[in-house]
Amino acid sequence: MELLFDEFATRYVRGEHPDVREYLERAGPEREELGRLLDRFLEAVPARATSEEEIVLMQARLEQQPPILLLRLRRKLGREAVVAALVGQLRLDPGKSDKVGGYYHDLEVGNLDPEPVDRRVWDVLADVLEANVRGLAVFRPEPPGMTASAYMREPTMPALYERVSVFPEEANAIEPDEIDVLFLGP
Amino acid sequence: MPGLTTSSMHDARDAEDQRLLDAGELSLLVESYYGVMLDRCRARVWPEADAIGVAAEVAIRLLSELKRGRRYRVPFRVVVHKVIGWKIQEHFSPARVKEVELEEWLQEASTESQSELEPDAGFDALLEGLTELEQEVLRLRYADDLGFQEIATKLDKEPNAVHQIHHRALTKLRGAAA
């Protein structure tokens, strides 16, 4: 545990961005104790710079908006551009762009479980959106109307998304293809 | 960070915070602390969604305070850490008294100066309860970013002795954090 703390602390003071979650994971049964020690350390040392992904993640939580959508809008990219990148870089059939678009929409608004999504999809999204998109996908906003607290900041983008899947339901009834496997897992 | 003392880094941060406050850049000011809010909340609260939720509560509280016009006579980073600590406690024991205590502290922090309120929650606070030698080893390791061999040379000790002092110091910190 001390080795983990020492490694985290020295990386932090060197200006790196060690991931607290990774160290807690590695601590196993000493996770809670390491967490308390890291908390004390983080309170004492000068705060590191906030990353853009963290800003997007917090903004998403505060406004109850999907983080991947917020990130794409921050990048001023249309959904079609992201879908085109997925189809192109993954060498998928351009004739199935609509299907890819449906899955991407579901992923973007939090309708699709990010867990089974193939690493290659995340790699393309990281490339086109210039961020760790997989890390952002962990936050999935509650459906509209379920939010208990409202953020006082003026909503920047009202009615940003619809939590309605645009993916055609009949797709579930047919044999899974390469695109299904990429987004839903084997 | 090497080459800068933690104290001078805190001073630089305080000056930047004051600049943002004077410019009315309240959202930017709070955003600049999102990283440490998430780090501290992740250290104490899990699963991830709960940690993000607590961090968001911290951000909401700070921003609403600032937008209401409240200003502090202590550095803003001290307020940030105080609110993080309180919100984490509140997560584990959601008693109304925590909110009352926090409000009282924030009131005092806006009327009393740092010295009247409590010592700065800087690096020295982490070292409380350690011997001078233990403090020196941790300062050299985590504030000056020196390796154990360099610390041994600087303190004219054997590297093994430095490791032992470091181990003793961390054991005490673990006890204090428990």
XYZ file of C-alpha atoms in Angstrom:
364
model
C 0.000 0.000 0.000
C 2.847 2.374 0.843
C 4.451 1.610 -2.503
C 1.210 2.512 -4.261
C 0.926 5.755 -2.303
C 4.555 6.610 -3.015
C 4.125 5.930 -6.734
C 0.929 7.977 -6.933
C 2.341 10.878 -4.930
C 5.633 11.129 -6.834
C 3.825 11.004 -10.181
C 1.398 13.666 -8.986
C 4.097 16.088 -7.861
C 5.881 15.594 -11.190
C 2.833 17.033 -12.882
C 1.496 13.728 -14.187
C -2.153 12.763 -13.892
C -2.249 9.413 -12.060
C -5.717 7.893 -11.992
C -6.993 7.495 -8.424
C -9.301 4.662 -9.516
C -6.436 2.627 -10.940
C -4.467 2.862 -7.680
C -7.473 1.955 -5.548
C -8.081 -1.038 -7.777
C -4.498 -2.161 -7.312
C -4.758 -1.739 -3.523
C -7.268 -4.595 -3.264
C -8.436 -5.034 0.338
C -6.451 -1.937 1.377
C -8.432 0.190 -1.017
C -10.268 2.153 1.652
C -7.128 2.905 3.639
C -5.240 4.008 0.535
C -8.220 6.150 -0.459
C -8.122 8.013 2.842
C -4.374 8.549 2.549
C -4.659 9.802 -1.029
C -7.472 12.115 0.046
C -5.265 13.695 2.716
C -2.408 14.048 0.255
C -4.614 15.618 -2.424
C -5.931 18.105 0.106
C -2.400 19.163 1.011
C -0.642 19.522 -2.321
C -1.328 22.140 -4.998
C -4.234 21.038 -7.184
C -3.323 19.774 -10.625
C -4.847 21.284 -13.736
C -8.314 20.073 -14.689
C -8.432 18.160 -17.980
C -10.934 18.925 -20.712
C -12.472 15.469 -20.256
C -13.104 16.246 -16.591
C -14.779 19.511 -17.539
C -17.011 17.649 -20.001
C -17.767 14.917 -17.470
C -18.749 17.379 -14.742
C -20.714 19.552 -17.134
C -22.596 16.448 -18.265
C -23.393 15.495 -14.677
C -24.444 19.001 -13.739
C -26.655 19.502 -16.768
C -27.783 15.840 -16.917
C -26.636 15.635 -20.518
C -24.743 12.807 -22.200
C -20.985 13.507 -22.003
C -20.123 12.122 -25.447
C -22.728 14.391 -26.999
C -21.374 17.407 -25.112
C -17.866 16.536 -26.245
C -18.928 16.254 -29.892
C -20.687 19.618 -29.742
C -17.596 21.115 -28.101
C -15.630 19.847 -31.097
C -18.223 21.381 -33.428
C -18.637 18.076 -35.215
C -21.839 16.770 -36.745
C -22.932 13.242 -35.917
C -22.477 12.325 -39.587
C -18.774 13.163 -39.370
C -18.305 10.764 -36.470
C -20.282 8.046 -38.217
C -18.233 8.560 -41.395
C -15.039 8.175 -39.361
C -16.343 4.954 -37.795
C -17.342 3.507 -41.156
C -14.101 4.594 -42.831
C -11.586 3.672 -40.149
C -13.266 0.371 -39.281
C -13.601 -0.443 -43.005
C -17.322 -1.106 -42.686
C -19.786 -1.295 -45.549
C -20.685 2.339 -46.419
C -24.147 1.081 -47.314
C -24.675 0.325 -43.609
C -23.884 3.847 -42.401
C -27.417 4.264 -41.100
C -27.041 1.209 -38.910
C -23.697 2.475 -37.563
C -25.337 5.857 -37.044
C -28.115 4.232 -35.039
C -25.690 2.478 -32.757
C -23.561 5.603 -32.388
C -26.620 7.643 -31.485
C -27.555 5.125 -28.798
C -24.021 5.138 -27.452
C -23.840 8.919 -27.500
C -27.058 9.490 -25.554
C -26.430 6.705 -23.069
C -28.959 4.199 -24.388
C -26.302 1.622 -25.182
C -24.299 -0.180 -22.510
C -20.676 0.907 -23.167
C -19.217 -2.219 -21.538
C -19.361 -4.661 -24.506
C -18.487 -2.050 -27.143
C -15.352 -3.129 -29.013
C -12.043 -1.393 -28.250
C -11.667 -0.498 -31.939
C -14.819 1.626 -31.732
C -13.419 3.513 -28.743
C -10.118 3.982 -30.568
C -11.853 5.612 -33.540
C -13.987 7.782 -31.252
C -10.900 8.811 -29.276
C -9.232 9.756 -32.538
C -12.077 11.745 -34.033
C -13.238 13.378 -30.778
C -9.693 13.827 -29.436
C -10.424 12.535 -25.937
C -10.729 9.404 -23.853
C -14.323 8.781 -24.909
C -14.433 5.404 -23.148
C -13.742 7.153 -19.852
C -16.554 9.634 -20.459
C -19.065 6.916 -21.303
C -19.141 5.758 -17.681
C -21.521 8.591 -16.898
C -24.978 7.994 -18.310
C -27.465 10.726 -17.432
C -30.833 9.922 -15.974
C -33.675 10.158 -18.458
C -35.280 13.629 -18.563
C -37.695 14.225 -15.705
C -35.792 11.971 -13.306
C -33.326 14.604 -12.130
C -33.581 15.539 -8.476
C -31.366 18.579 -8.522
C -30.945 21.261 -11.094
C -27.764 23.105 -11.830
C -28.033 26.843 -11.628
C -25.927 27.410 -14.706
C -28.021 28.409 -17.687
C -28.498 25.410 -19.967
C -26.246 25.954 -22.937
C -28.058 23.540 -25.202
C -31.715 22.939 -24.404
C -33.284 19.732 -25.640
C -29.925 18.444 -26.750
C -30.952 14.931 -27.328
C -33.764 12.490 -27.298
C -33.465 9.355 -25.223
C -35.247 7.468 -27.925
C -33.326 4.838 -29.755
C -33.170 5.426 -33.480
C -31.837 1.944 -34.000
C -34.349 -0.143 -35.944
C -35.894 -2.751 -33.665
C -36.130 -5.350 -36.386
C -32.325 -5.530 -36.406
C -32.497 -7.652 -33.275
C -34.451 -10.268 -35.111
C -31.829 -10.978 -37.773
C -28.431 -12.647 -37.617
C -25.854 -10.309 -35.989
C -23.340 -8.897 -38.419
C -19.947 -7.277 -37.910
C -21.533 -3.973 -36.853
C -23.722 -5.654 -34.227
C -20.695 -7.407 -32.804
C -18.684 -4.164 -32.680
C -21.335 -2.412 -30.621
C -23.004 -5.230 -28.708
C -20.116 -7.628 -28.230
C -19.712 -11.193 -29.505
C 6.404 20.978 -10.268
C 10.084 20.417 -9.340
C 11.940 23.607 -8.478
C 8.885 25.236 -6.967
C 7.949 24.937 -3.326
C 4.416 23.842 -2.520
C 4.002 27.135 -0.712
C 4.937 29.217 -3.760
C 2.662 27.077 -5.906
C -0.218 27.656 -3.520
C 0.540 31.397 -3.626
C 0.504 31.390 -7.434
C -2.773 29.508 -7.435
C -4.301 31.909 -4.925
C -3.298 34.862 -7.111
C -4.860 33.252 -10.202
C -8.042 32.460 -8.261
C -8.270 36.070 -7.136
C -7.808 37.246 -10.720
C -10.699 35.051 -11.876
C -12.856 36.251 -9.000
C -12.133 39.894 -9.802
C -12.933 39.255 -13.462
C -16.227 37.607 -12.522
C -15.137 34.349 -14.181
C -16.888 32.285 -11.558
C -17.616 29.207 -13.693
C -14.019 29.096 -14.904
C -12.794 29.378 -11.329
C -14.899 26.447 -10.167
C -14.054 24.439 -13.299
C -10.370 24.808 -12.572
C -10.940 22.711 -9.445
C -12.966 19.931 -11.119
C -9.851 17.741 -11.341
C -9.121 17.752 -7.633
C -12.812 17.483 -6.780
C -13.036 14.300 -8.847
C -9.745 12.934 -7.505
C -10.703 13.419 -3.865
C -14.240 12.132 -4.337
C -12.962 9.085 -6.237
C -10.499 8.402 -3.433
C -13.278 8.151 -0.871
C -16.525 7.403 -2.680
C -17.391 4.602 -5.061
C -18.877 3.449 -7.358
C -17.794 5.985 -9.942
C -21.286 7.413 -10.489
C -21.533 8.279 -6.767
C -18.086 9.909 -6.797
C -19.077 12.057 -9.769
C -22.338 12.882 -7.998
C -20.561 14.096 -4.840
C -18.076 16.108 -6.918
C -21.010 17.694 -8.723
C -22.597 18.642 -5.385
C -19.344 20.349 -4.421
C -19.311 22.288 -7.695
C -22.954 23.309 -7.321
C -22.408 24.514 -3.763
C -19.311 26.534 -4.636
C -20.843 28.120 -7.691
C -24.079 29.029 -5.936
C -22.085 30.595 -3.088
C -20.044 32.668 -5.516
C -23.049 33.662 -7.614
C -24.820 34.843 -4.465
C -21.908 37.203 -4.045
C -20.229 35.557 -1.102
C -16.497 36.244 -0.938
C -13.977 34.753 1.446
C -11.121 36.075 3.503
C -9.366 32.742 3.184
C -7.904 31.462 -0.094
C -10.577 29.967 -2.343
C -8.701 26.627 -2.499
C -9.171 26.303 1.273
C -12.918 26.752 0.787
C -12.884 24.197 -2.045
C -11.189 21.558 0.091
C -13.460 22.307 3.039
C -16.574 21.821 0.917
C -15.170 18.625 -0.643
C -14.474 17.208 2.822
C -17.940 18.109 4.044
C -19.730 16.723 1.025
C -17.824 13.438 1.310
C -18.791 13.200 4.989
C -22.358 14.050 4.106
C -22.379 11.228 1.554
C -21.602 8.710 4.284
C -23.805 10.239 6.990
C -26.420 12.390 5.323
C -27.369 14.269 8.458
C -28.689 17.792 8.267
C -26.142 18.869 10.885
C -23.346 18.595 8.286
C -25.030 21.186 6.101
C -25.471 23.494 9.109
C -21.807 23.074 10.068
C -20.717 23.808 6.533
C -22.870 26.918 6.356
C -21.414 28.140 9.668
C -17.877 27.562 8.441
C -18.533 29.353 5.151
C -20.021 32.301 7.057
C -16.953 32.504 9.263
C -14.630 32.128 6.282
C -16.218 35.145 4.677
C -15.785 37.334 7.758
C -12.688 36.023 9.544
C -9.182 36.036 8.120
C -7.172 32.872 7.570
C -5.145 33.261 10.766
C -8.275 33.831 12.851
C -9.989 30.819 11.387
C -7.453 27.990 11.260
C -4.051 27.182 9.784
C -3.794 26.912 6.003
C -4.620 23.416 4.782
C -1.359 23.240 2.854
C 1.415 20.688 2.788
C 2.384 21.344 6.423
C -1.044 20.141 7.538
C -0.230 16.741 6.053
C 2.926 16.533 8.149
C 1.351 17.285 11.518
C 2.310 14.777 14.194
C 5.535 13.672 12.481
C 9.033 14.193 13.829
C 11.180 16.858 12.169
C 13.211 14.214 10.367
C 10.102 12.423 9.098
C 8.684 15.729 7.917
C 11.915 16.520 6.120
C 11.975 13.166 4.332
C 8.364 13.525 3.147
C 8.939 17.132 2.122
C 11.986 16.166 0.061
C 10.169 13.207 -1.460
C 6.749 14.710 -2.218
C 7.350 18.447 -2.398
C 10.838 18.493 -3.924
C 10.463 15.217 -5.872
C 13.796 13.716 -4.794
C 14.698 10.023 -5.004
C 15.664 8.080 -1.885
C 19.360 8.161 -2.796
C 19.268 11.939 -3.228
C 17.447 12.338 0.079
C 20.044 10.137 1.783
C 22.859 12.276 0.395
C 21.117 15.478 1.375
C 20.478 14.300 4.941
C 23.828 12.508 5.221
C 22.155 9.189 5.977
C 22.243 5.688 4.540
C 19.516 5.014 1.950
C 18.191 2.193 4.146
C 17.774 4.610 7.029
C 15.835 6.991 4.786
C 13.571 4.142 3.703
C 12.894 3.328 7.350
C 12.122 6.948 8.212
C 9.857 7.168 5.170
C 8.073 3.964 6.222
C 7.596 5.271 9.786
C 6.226 8.560 8.463
C 3.745 6.860 6.153
C 2.642 4.532 8.946
C 1.834 7.608 11.043
C -0.002 9.234 8.152
C -2.016 6.058 7.684
C -2.924 6.138 11.349
C -3.905 9.780 11.173
C -6.018 9.218 8.059
C -7.839 6.203 9.509
